[in-house]
Amino acid sequence: MPPSERMALIDSTLREGEQFATARFDSGQRRTIAEALDAFGVEYIELTSPAASPQSARDLELIAGLGLRSRIVTHVRCHLDDVRLAVECGAQGVNMLYATSAQLRQASHGRSLDQILEEAAVVIGYLKTQKVEIRFSAEDTFRTDLADLIRIYSSVDALGVHRIGLADTVGIATPRQVYDTVAKIRAAVSCDIEFHGHNDADCAVANAFCAHEAGATHIDVTVLGIGERNGIASLGGMVARMATLDQALVAHYNVAMLADLDGMVAEMVGIPIPFSAPISSPYAFHHKAGMHTNAVLNDPRSYEVLDPAAFGRARTVAVAHRLVGWHAVAERARELGIHLSETIARRAAARIKAFGDEHELDGAIVDDIIYEYAE
Ligand code: HCA
Ligand code: CU
C-alpha cells in the first residue's frame, strides 16, 4: 500500500475518550459525538470494541450505519472473534492492538513474538477476505525493542495491512525519539503509519507532530485529549499545531466548530474546558499585560499566531487589573464611545494601577474611572 500524503486525523473520543475517568457516553451521546466529529470533518472515528459490551456492539452498528463521511473504525484485540464481530457490525476498519513490550508481554498476555505473529497472520488472513481497512498496532511501542518492532511491522506489512500503529501507551517518548523511531520504521514498511501518543509528560501533541514529520500519515486525537489517565493528543491541539504553520493545512476541517465541540464533550464528561486548551479555552485569545495589549491593539499578529476569527472566537483585552496599559484603557474608552487623548488615557491608566494596588478591580470600576476622565 503506498503511504497517504496528507495527515489524517483519527478521532478516538468514542474509544480512548471513553476510557477517561469521568466518561460514560450513552447511545444518544455517542451518536451526537460521532455526528459532530463528522460535521467537523475528521477523516476517521474510532469506536470502542463491539466485544466490550452488548451496547457497544449495537452502537457500532448504529453509527456505522449512519453513512457518515468519516470512516468508522473500531479498536479490537487481534482475535478472530473480535474482528469477526467488528465486520458483522459494519465497521469500515479494524484497529487491532497487540502488546509487544517486554513489560506488557509479561504482565498482560505472556506470548512470544513468534506467537504474536502467528496469530496476527490468521486474523489478517481472514480480514483480507473482507472489505475493511486493517491496522495493526504494537501497544507500548516505545518500550519495545527496535529490532522487535521492525520484525513485527515488516511482517504485518508483508501480510497486507493498510496501516501499522505506533503507540506511546505510557506517555514516555520524547519528540526526538518519536521522530527517530517513526523514521526508521517508515524506511522498513510500505504501508501507512498511525501514531497514538499519551500525555503523561505533556508531550502528546509535540510527539504526534514529530511522528507526522517523520512520515506518520494518521494521527490519533480525542476531543480535549480525554483518555486513560490524563489522556492523549487533543483534536484542538493538533489543529492549532498545524494552523500555526499554515491555516491552509486545516482548511478542510470545520474549525469554527471546535470550541462548541470541546464545550459539548466537556459538559458530557463533567469538566470545564481546560484553561490550557488551544483555541477553545476561554483565555486562548485573552491579552492582559500592558506591553501585550498595546502591541496586539496595533497588530494582532504581534502576540497571536492564530487568528481567533478563523475559529469563530474573539480576542479579549483585559483592562480591570493593575498591569493595564494606556492603549487598552483608550480602547475600552472607545468601546464606551469616549475618546481619550494619550495624555488623559495615561492618567486614567495610572489611576487604575494605583487603585488596583489597594483594591480588587472589576470592569465596572474601570469604566467609572474612564467616565471620570472623560469629563
Ligand atoms: C490502551 C491501548 C492504547 C491503544 C493505542 C493503539 C494505547 O488503552 O492502552 O491502538 O494504537 O495507548 O496503547 O490506547
Ligand atoms: Cu491510548
XYZ file of N, CA and C in Angstrom, residues 27-221:
585
model
N -25.942 5.903 24.411
C -26.082 5.724 22.963
C -26.316 7.028 22.222
N -27.227 7.830 22.762
C -27.564 9.105 22.123
C -26.344 10.012 22.067
N -25.589 10.029 23.162
C -24.391 10.890 23.190
C -23.336 10.386 22.213
N -23.198 9.067 22.138
C -22.216 8.523 21.182
C -22.577 8.975 19.770
N -23.840 8.897 19.463
C -24.278 9.299 18.121
C -24.060 10.798 17.897
N -24.421 11.586 18.912
C -24.230 13.041 18.798
C -22.762 13.380 18.564
N -21.881 12.720 19.322
C -20.437 12.994 19.172
C -19.973 12.577 17.773
N -20.416 11.400 17.329
C -19.992 10.926 16.000
C -20.459 11.897 14.918
N -21.703 12.366 15.031
C -22.209 13.287 14.003
C -21.457 14.617 14.033
N -21.121 15.067 15.249
C -20.384 16.336 15.359
C -18.977 16.184 14.772
N -18.335 15.066 15.058
C -16.980 14.843 14.521
C -17.021 14.750 13.000
N -18.087 14.152 12.496
C -18.253 14.046 11.047
C -18.447 15.436 10.442
N -19.283 16.246 11.102
C -19.500 17.615 10.605
C -18.196 18.418 10.689
N -17.400 18.159 11.713
C -16.098 18.832 11.830
C -15.191 18.420 10.676
N -15.319 17.130 10.311
C -14.566 16.669 9.143
C -13.388 15.755 9.433
N -13.336 15.169 10.664
C -12.226 14.235 10.904
C -12.345 13.075 9.913
N -11.206 12.556 9.497
C -11.202 11.517 8.468
C -11.715 10.184 9.013
N -11.426 9.920 10.286
C -11.829 8.645 10.893
C -12.415 8.881 12.285
N -13.321 7.994 12.668
C -13.834 7.981 14.036
C -13.610 6.571 14.567
N -12.926 6.475 15.696
C -12.655 5.149 16.274
C -13.625 4.896 17.427
N -14.259 3.723 17.390
C -15.221 3.356 18.427
C -14.690 2.205 19.277
N -15.208 2.140 20.484
C -14.909 1.041 21.402
C -15.230 -0.301 20.735
N -14.485 -1.311 21.112
C -14.698 -2.648 20.549
C -16.132 -3.145 20.750
N -16.708 -3.750 19.725
C -18.052 -4.316 19.891
C -18.042 -5.481 20.885
N -16.843 -5.999 21.170
C -16.763 -7.108 22.142
C -16.775 -6.583 23.582
N -16.698 -5.257 23.734
C -16.613 -4.684 25.088
C -17.911 -4.851 25.860
N -19.049 -4.649 25.200
C -20.357 -4.793 25.865
C -21.421 -4.854 24.775
N -22.581 -5.428 25.082
C -23.634 -5.523 24.058
C -24.015 -4.160 23.485
N -24.078 -3.141 24.363
C -24.463 -1.814 23.866
C -23.398 -1.245 22.923
N -22.129 -1.565 23.223
C -21.057 -1.072 22.353
C -21.212 -1.670 20.959
N -21.607 -2.933 20.883
C -21.825 -3.572 19.578
C -23.001 -2.909 18.864
N -24.092 -2.673 19.595
C -25.269 -2.049 18.964
C -24.927 -0.635 18.477
N -24.144 0.092 19.285
C -23.810 1.469 18.901
C -22.854 1.513 17.706
N -21.955 0.535 17.628
C -21.079 0.471 16.458
C -21.930 0.264 15.204
N -22.882 -0.659 15.322
C -23.753 -0.950 14.185
C -24.532 0.304 13.769
N -25.069 0.982 14.800
C -25.860 2.188 14.533
C -25.011 3.270 13.863
N -23.842 3.534 14.434
C -23.017 4.644 13.916
C -22.426 4.282 12.552
N -22.044 3.021 12.386
C -21.518 2.609 11.080
C -22.610 2.698 10.014
N -23.874 2.608 10.452
C -24.999 2.637 9.505
C -25.469 4.044 9.158
N -24.884 5.051 9.762
C -25.368 6.422 9.525
C -24.920 6.980 8.183
N -23.949 6.323 7.573
C -23.454 6.821 6.278
C -22.661 8.110 6.412
N -21.909 8.240 7.493
C -21.104 9.450 7.682
C -19.947 9.467 6.684
N -19.399 10.677 6.490
C -18.221 10.771 5.613
C -16.974 10.245 6.316
N -16.902 10.472 7.637
C -15.771 9.939 8.406
C -15.847 8.418 8.361
N -14.689 7.776 8.206
C -14.696 6.309 8.205
C -14.799 5.806 9.634
N -15.619 4.786 9.824
C -15.848 4.271 11.174
C -14.967 3.049 11.395
N -14.050 3.183 12.333
C -13.185 2.048 12.662
C -13.414 1.675 14.120
N -13.110 0.440 14.443
C -13.268 0.024 15.835
C -11.976 -0.607 16.329
N -11.765 -0.454 17.624
C -10.496 -0.834 18.247
C -10.671 -2.211 18.881
N -9.956 -3.181 18.347
C -10.195 -4.558 18.800
C -8.891 -5.284 19.114
N -9.037 -6.323 19.927
C -7.873 -7.200 20.138
C -7.649 -7.976 18.833
N -6.435 -8.470 18.678
C -6.126 -9.233 17.466
C -6.599 -10.669 17.661
N -7.941 -10.835 17.715
C -8.588 -12.135 17.914
C -9.621 -12.319 16.824
N -9.725 -13.530 16.307
C -10.721 -13.766 15.253
C -12.134 -13.395 15.684
N -12.488 -13.777 16.939
C -13.855 -13.493 17.417
C -14.150 -11.995 17.360
N -13.173 -11.209 17.821
C -13.406 -9.767 17.900
C -13.485 -9.136 16.511
N -12.590 -9.542 15.621
C -12.608 -8.886 14.301
C -13.836 -9.321 13.495
N -14.263 -10.582 13.702
C -15.497 -11.026 13.015
C -16.676 -10.178 13.453
N -16.771 -9.983 14.756
C -17.865 -9.179 15.300
C -17.802 -7.753 14.732
N -16.578 -7.216 14.657
C -16.414 -5.853 14.114
C -16.946 -5.791 12.678
N -16.608 -6.791 11.889
C -17.061 -6.820 10.489
C -18.585 -6.953 10.439
N -19.125 -7.852 11.266
C -20.590 -8.042 11.299
C -21.319 -6.757 11.666
N -20.717 -5.962 12.543
C -21.367 -4.712 12.973
C -21.209 -3.597 11.941
N -20.486 -3.851 10.866
C -20.395 -2.861 9.787
C -19.218 -1.911 9.870
N -18.243 -2.215 10.735
C -17.068 -1.330 10.812
C -16.380 -1.275 9.454
N -15.885 -0.079 9.095
C -15.156 0.044 7.819
C -13.673 -0.225 8.003
N -13.275 -0.319 9.257
C -11.869 -0.607 9.527
C -11.710 -1.193 10.915
N -10.677 -1.996 11.076
C -10.385 -2.524 12.419
C -8.993 -2.052 12.832
N -8.950 -1.433 14.000
C -7.692 -1.002 14.578
C -7.288 -2.046 15.612
N -6.421 -2.971 15.184
C -6.038 -4.069 16.087
C -4.824 -3.691 16.899
N -4.745 -4.312 18.042
C -3.722 -3.954 19.009
C -3.149 -5.215 19.627
N -1.832 -5.226 19.781
C -1.186 -6.336 20.478
C -0.040 -5.774 21.303
N 0.031 -6.126 22.588
C 1.110 -5.610 23.441
C 2.415 -6.309 23.078
N 3.451 -5.508 22.825
C 4.704 -6.102 22.354
C 5.909 -5.825 23.257
N 5.807 -4.853 24.167
C 6.974 -4.569 25.021
C 7.160 -5.727 25.996
N 8.399 -5.898 26.469
C 8.671 -6.982 27.421
C 7.783 -6.817 28.653
N 7.665 -5.567 29.141
C 6.838 -5.306 30.333
C 5.414 -5.800 30.131
N 4.796 -5.356 29.034
C 3.384 -5.694 28.846
C 3.197 -7.144 28.418
N 4.157 -7.695 27.667
C 4.000 -9.104 27.268
C 3.934 -9.974 28.501
N 4.789 -9.664 29.461
C 4.796 -10.451 30.701
C 3.534 -10.214 31.515
N 3.224 -8.930 31.763
C 2.122 -8.601 32.666
C 0.772 -8.852 32.008
N 0.715 -8.875 30.690
C -0.581 -8.919 30.028
C -0.897 -10.292 29.434
N -0.210 -10.711 28.381
C -0.653 -11.959 27.721
C 0.376 -13.079 27.732
N 1.629 -12.786 28.068
C 2.641 -13.849 28.191
C 3.037 -14.557 26.890
N 2.767 -13.936 25.724
C 3.115 -14.619 24.463
C 4.445 -14.121 23.899
N 5.079 -14.969 23.106
C 6.335 -14.569 22.465
C 6.017 -13.823 21.164
N 7.038 -13.206 20.587
C 6.820 -12.500 19.315
C 6.368 -13.458 18.219
N 6.959 -14.678 18.209
C 6.559 -15.664 17.195
C 5.077 -15.970 17.296
N 4.633 -16.161 18.555
C 3.200 -16.469 18.739
C 2.327 -15.292 18.293
N 2.770 -14.084 18.647
C 2.001 -12.893 18.246
C 1.861 -12.862 16.726
N 2.955 -13.112 16.030
C 2.929 -13.027 14.564
C 2.107 -14.146 13.938
N 2.150 -15.318 14.553
C 1.319 -16.426 14.049
C -0.157 -16.070 14.152
N -0.543 -15.565 15.311
C -1.954 -15.195 15.498
C -2.346 -14.067 14.552
N -1.439 -13.083 14.420
C -1.746 -11.944 13.544
C -1.959 -12.427 12.110
N -1.170 -13.404 11.678
C -1.291 -13.885 10.297
C -2.676 -14.481 10.060
N -3.195 -15.203 11.044
C -4.527 -15.809 10.891
C -5.598 -14.727 10.809
N -5.500 -13.786 11.727
C -6.529 -12.748 11.790
C -6.471 -11.863 10.534
N -5.276 -11.484 10.138
C -5.140 -10.639 8.937
C -5.594 -11.423 7.701
N -5.289 -12.711 7.667
C -5.739 -13.563 6.564
C -7.254 -13.501 6.409
N -7.966 -13.602 7.530
C -9.434 -13.507 7.472
C -9.862 -12.112 6.986
N -9.237 -11.074 7.581
C -9.658 -9.703 7.252
C -9.426 -9.365 5.783
N -8.406 -9.981 5.182
C -8.138 -9.717 3.762
C -9.289 -10.195 2.875
N -10.107 -11.096 3.389
C -11.261 -11.559 2.604
C -12.458 -10.620 2.785
N -12.324 -9.648 3.646
C -13.419 -8.709 3.925
C -13.040 -7.329 3.396
N -14.063 -6.481 3.201
C -13.756 -5.130 2.696
C -13.546 -4.175 3.869
N -12.448 -4.336 4.580
C -12.190 -3.427 5.701
C -10.732 -2.972 5.678
N -10.535 -1.796 6.238
C -9.161 -1.304 6.420
C -8.566 -2.023 7.617
N -7.332 -2.456 7.444
C -6.698 -3.235 8.518
C -5.525 -2.469 9.089
N -5.584 -2.269 10.397
C -4.435 -1.642 11.065
C -3.942 -2.562 12.172
N -2.639 -2.668 12.297
C -2.056 -3.468 13.383
C -1.119 -2.578 14.184
N -1.397 -2.488 15.499
C -0.593 -1.607 16.346
C 0.113 -2.413 17.418
N 1.372 -2.038 17.671
C 2.138 -2.675 18.739
C 2.009 -1.804 19.988
N 1.208 -2.266 20.950
C 0.998 -1.469 22.159
C 2.325 -1.269 22.877
N 2.506 -0.102 23.471
C 3.736 0.194 24.220
C 4.962 0.137 23.297
N 4.784 0.710 22.108
C 5.825 0.697 21.083
C 7.171 1.211 21.587
N 7.111 2.286 22.371
C 8.365 2.960 22.710
C 9.115 2.302 23.858
N 8.550 1.213 24.407
C 9.334 0.388 25.330
C 9.549 -1.001 24.721
N 9.362 -1.069 23.398
C 9.615 -2.324 22.688
C 10.943 -2.172 21.947
N 11.703 -3.238 21.964
C 12.979 -3.264 21.248
C 12.810 -2.859 19.779
N 13.697 -2.015 19.258
C 13.546 -1.572 17.857
C 13.608 -2.752 16.882
N 14.515 -3.684 17.170
C 14.629 -4.848 16.268
C 13.320 -5.639 16.268
N 12.704 -5.788 17.450
C 11.406 -6.480 17.531
C 10.338 -5.721 16.748
N 10.363 -4.400 16.897
C 9.357 -3.585 16.186
C 9.485 -3.756 14.682
N 10.735 -3.673 14.199
C 10.944 -3.778 12.750
C 10.455 -5.140 12.281
N 10.731 -6.159 13.077
C 10.308 -7.503 12.689
C 8.778 -7.589 12.628
N 8.127 -7.093 13.674
C 6.655 -7.171 13.722
C 6.035 -6.365 12.585
N 6.466 -5.111 12.467
C 5.833 -4.239 11.484
C 6.112 -4.711 10.055
N 7.338 -5.166 9.785
C 7.543 -5.596 8.396
C 6.788 -6.882 8.108
N 6.594 -7.730 9.127
C 5.801 -8.947 8.887
C 4.350 -8.610 8.569
N 3.743 -7.729 9.391
C 2.325 -7.437 9.119
C 2.172 -6.610 7.830
N 3.167 -5.797 7.533
C 3.148 -5.052 6.258
C 3.117 -6.051 5.100
N 3.981 -7.066 5.194
C 4.032 -8.086 4.129
C 2.725 -8.875 4.055
N 2.023 -8.988 5.179
C 0.735 -9.696 5.171
C -0.377 -8.841 4.558
N -0.068 -7.573 4.327
C -1.030 -6.733 3.589
C -1.878 -5.799 4.430
N -1.430 -5.449 5.650
C -2.233 -4.463 6.401
C -2.145 -3.112 5.687
N -3.165 -2.286 5.887
C -3.152 -0.952 5.277
C -2.311 0.015 6.095
N -2.228 -0.298 7.400
C -1.601 0.673 8.293
C -1.041 -0.050 9.507
N 0.095 0.445 9.974
C 0.581 -0.014 11.264
C 0.427 1.131 12.248
N 0.343 0.779 13.541
C 0.176 1.814 14.557
C 1.342 1.798 15.527
N 1.830 2.998 15.854
C 2.830 3.128 16.907
C 2.132 3.806 18.073
N 2.220 3.187 19.249
C 1.507 3.752 20.394
C 2.470 4.069 21.529
N 2.480 5.335 21.932
C 3.205 5.690 23.156
C 2.198 5.556 24.295
N 1.990 4.325 24.673
C 0.933 3.940 25.610
C 1.091 4.578 26.980
N 2.331 4.748 27.419
C 2.551 5.269 28.770
C 3.053 6.722 28.764
N 3.089 7.334 27.601
C 3.473 8.748 27.525
C 4.916 9.005 27.911
N 5.783 8.084 27.535
C 7.190 8.177 27.948
C 8.090 8.732 26.841
N 7.645 8.670 25.603
C 8.522 9.005 24.468
C 8.805 10.503 24.400
N 9.992 10.837 23.911
C 10.331 12.243 23.680
C 10.120 12.535 22.193
N 9.921 13.815 21.851
C 9.699 14.128 20.431
C 10.811 13.594 19.519
N 12.069 13.745 19.958
C 13.167 13.289 19.097
C 13.143 11.763 18.930
N 12.815 11.082 20.042
C 12.738 9.616 19.978
C 11.613 9.185 19.028
N 10.486 9.894 19.100
C 9.369 9.566 18.210
C 9.811 9.767 16.758
N 10.463 10.897 16.510
C 10.911 11.175 15.143
C 11.821 10.048 14.639
N 12.809 9.702 15.466
C 13.788 8.677 15.049
C 13.114 7.328 14.804
N 12.253 6.941 15.742
C 11.626 5.615 15.621
C 10.712 5.562 14.402
N 9.893 6.601 14.235
C 8.983 6.596 13.080
C 9.801 6.581 11.784
N 10.876 7.376 11.744
C 11.679 7.430 10.518
C 12.270 6.053 10.197
N 12.745 5.347 11.229
C 13.326 4.018 10.979
C 12.260 3.040 10.505
N 11.084 3.147 11.098
C 10.026 2.207 10.696
C 9.473 2.594 9.318
N 9.423 3.899 9.079
C 8.991 4.374 7.754
C 9.848 3.728 6.644
N 11.149 3.608 6.957
C 12.056 3.041 5.953
C 11.869 1.531 5.802
N 11.226 0.904 6.788
C 11.119 -0.558 6.765
C 9.780 -1.073 6.226
N 8.768 -0.200 6.161
C 7.450 -0.656 5.697
C 6.962 0.205 4.538
N 5.983 -0.329 3.806
C 5.448 0.465 2.693
C 4.028 0.960 2.975
N 3.421 0.492 4.075
C 2.032 0.887 4.356
C 1.987 2.216 5.100
N 0.769 2.703 5.379
C 0.590 3.933 6.160
C 1.009 3.699 7.608
N 1.259 4.800 8.308
C 1.691 4.720 9.711
C 0.807 5.624 10.571
N 0.292 5.037 11.640
C -0.548 5.790 12.579
C 0.233 6.004 13.874
N 0.021 7.140 14.512
C 0.676 7.395 15.802
C -0.382 7.733 16.836
N -0.197 7.165 18.027
C -1.121 7.368 19.152
C -0.275 7.688 20.372
N -0.358 8.909 20.897
C 0.551 9.265 21.983
C -0.146 9.810 23.210
N 0.240 9.259 24.370
C -0.338 9.713 25.646
C 0.401 10.935 26.168
N -0.272 11.616 27.115
C 0.172 12.955 27.504
C 0.786 13.028 28.900
N 1.276 11.901 29.407
C 1.774 11.872 30.789
C 2.853 12.925 31.049
N 3.689 13.196 30.054
C 4.754 14.192 30.229
C 4.450 15.452 29.409
N 3.162 15.625 29.065
C 2.702 16.822 28.343
C 3.315 16.942 26.942
N 3.683 15.844 26.354
C 4.331 15.875 25.034
C 3.457 15.292 23.928
N 2.183 15.033 24.213
C 1.385 14.276 23.237
C 1.295 14.978 21.880
N 0.979 16.262 21.866
C 0.845 16.953 20.583
C 2.209 17.075 19.901
N 3.242 17.417 20.690
C 4.590 17.539 20.115
C 5.022 16.196 19.521
N 4.774 15.121 20.253
C 5.158 13.803 19.753
C 4.382 13.443 18.481
N 3.099 13.737 18.494
C 2.279 13.405 17.322
C 2.777 14.188 16.104
N 3.141 15.439 16.340
C 3.601 16.239 15.206
C 4.947 15.733 14.678
N 5.821 15.350 15.600
C 7.111 14.781 15.172
C 6.891 13.485 14.395
N 5.933 12.699 14.844
C 5.626 11.452 14.137
C 5.218 11.784 12.703
N 4.392 12.808 12.564
C 3.946 13.210 11.227
C 5.137 13.690 10.378
N 6.000 14.486 10.995
C 7.173 14.980 10.247
C 8.064 13.832 9.783
N 8.065 12.752 10.568
C 8.922 11.615 10.220
C 8.224 10.631 9.280
N 6.979 10.913 8.934
C 6.320 10.058 7.945
C 5.031 9.387 8.392
N 4.561 9.672 9.612
C 3.262 9.106 10.024
C 2.163 9.805 9.230
N 1.206 9.009 8.758
C 0.142 9.543 7.908
C -1.159 9.749 8.667
N -1.317 9.035 9.782
C -2.553 9.074 10.557
C -2.218 9.401 12.017
N -2.954 10.352 12.594
C -2.674 10.765 13.969
C -3.938 10.596 14.814
N -3.775 9.942 15.965
C -4.912 9.749 16.875
C -5.081 10.972 17.776
N -6.313 11.406 17.907
C -6.645 12.503 18.816
C -7.959 12.173 19.514
